[in-house]
C-alpha positions as a printed Julia matrix, in Angstrom:
114×3 Matrix{Float64}:
 107.65  101.06  120.93
 108.15   99.43  117.54
 105.18   98.19  115.6
 104.98   94.53  114.58
 105.54   94.01  110.83
 102.2    92.18  110.63
 100.39   95.28  111.91
 102.14   97.45  109.33
 101.03   95.08  106.56
  97.45   95.18  107.88
  97.48   98.98  107.81
  99.05   99.13  104.36
  96.6    96.59  102.98
  93.7    98.47  104.56
  94.82  101.71  102.94
  95.09  100.04   99.54
  91.62   98.53   99.96
  90.22  101.93  100.94
  91.73  103.55   97.84
  90.26  100.8    95.65
  86.81  101.35   97.18
  87.05  105.15   96.97
  87.92  104.8    93.29
  85.0   102.39   92.82
  87.2    99.61   91.49
  86.39   95.96   92.0
  89.14   93.63   93.15
  89.05   91.99   89.72
  89.37   95.3    87.89
  92.31   96.49   90.0
  94.0    93.1    89.84
  93.62   93.02   86.04
  94.97   96.56   85.65
  97.9    95.81   87.96
  98.68   92.46   86.34
  98.26   90.49   89.56
  95.87   87.73   90.53
  92.71   88.46   92.53
  93.88   86.12   95.33
  97.19   88.05   95.52
  95.28   91.34   95.76
  93.04   89.86   98.48
  96.11   88.78  100.46
  97.6    92.26  100.08
  94.39   94.01  101.15
  93.99   91.74  104.17
  97.56   92.43  105.26
  98.8    88.87  105.06
 102.56   88.62  105.59
 104.56   87.22  102.73
 102.87   89.19   99.93
 105.41   89.68   97.16
 106.95   93.13   96.92
 106.25   93.01   93.17
 102.52   92.62   93.91
 102.55   95.63   96.23
 104.46   97.78   93.76
 102.24   96.84   90.82
  99.09   97.74   92.78
 100.56  100.96   94.17
 101.72  101.96   90.68
  98.3   101.21   89.2
  96.67  103.42   91.85
  99.26  106.12   91.01
 100.46  106.12   94.61
 104.04  105.18   93.77
 105.25  108.79   93.94
 103.74  109.08   97.44
 105.4   105.81   98.47
 108.76  106.96   97.17
 108.4   110.32   98.9
 107.52  108.66  102.19
 110.89  106.88  102.29
 112.97  109.65  100.68
 115.51  110.76  103.3
 115.72  114.19  101.66
 112.1   114.85  102.66
 112.64  114.17  106.38
 114.5   116.2   109.0
 116.88  113.41  109.98
 117.59  112.53  106.36
 118.24  116.15  105.43
 121.05  116.27  107.94
 122.79  113.51  105.95
 122.13  114.5   102.35
 123.33  117.38  100.25
 120.82  120.25  100.43
 120.9   120.57   96.63
 119.4   117.05   96.35
 116.22  118.1    98.21
 113.36  118.91   95.81
 111.3   122.01   96.6
 107.87  121.19   98.04
 106.15  122.71   95.0
 107.76  119.98   92.86
 105.72  117.32   94.68
 102.46  117.21   92.67
  98.96  116.87   94.03
  96.81  113.99   92.82
  93.57  114.42   90.9
  90.94  111.78   91.62
  88.58  110.86   88.8
  85.84  108.26   88.6
  87.36  104.73   88.37
  90.93  105.97   88.16
  93.55  108.18   89.71
  95.4   110.48   87.41
  98.47  112.48   88.39
  98.06  116.17   87.64
 101.71  116.35   86.67
 102.16  114.69   83.23
 105.72  113.63   84.1
 104.24  111.14   86.62
 102.37  109.24   83.92
């Protein structure tokens, strides 16, 4: 059964809110760092439909989760996708860096992600 888009937005917003709390960032601090308004961040965290893609991407990038987002939709990293892409385009798993969590920020361990 397919999930309603509204439910997906609620889950996504909840995950973003959880990351913000884990990193001990206020909504104002994250919004300022991402270059979005606090009301826009609140709408994103609450899962309201109609949040601009730009808002989502700015927040995800600020939390350094953009690599994870890109990997989650990369067909080369999924069985079905692999059957349709050239095997030489698939990055080895060791090329996907782990994330280091620090107080008030997330910093990629791999400097090329900065």
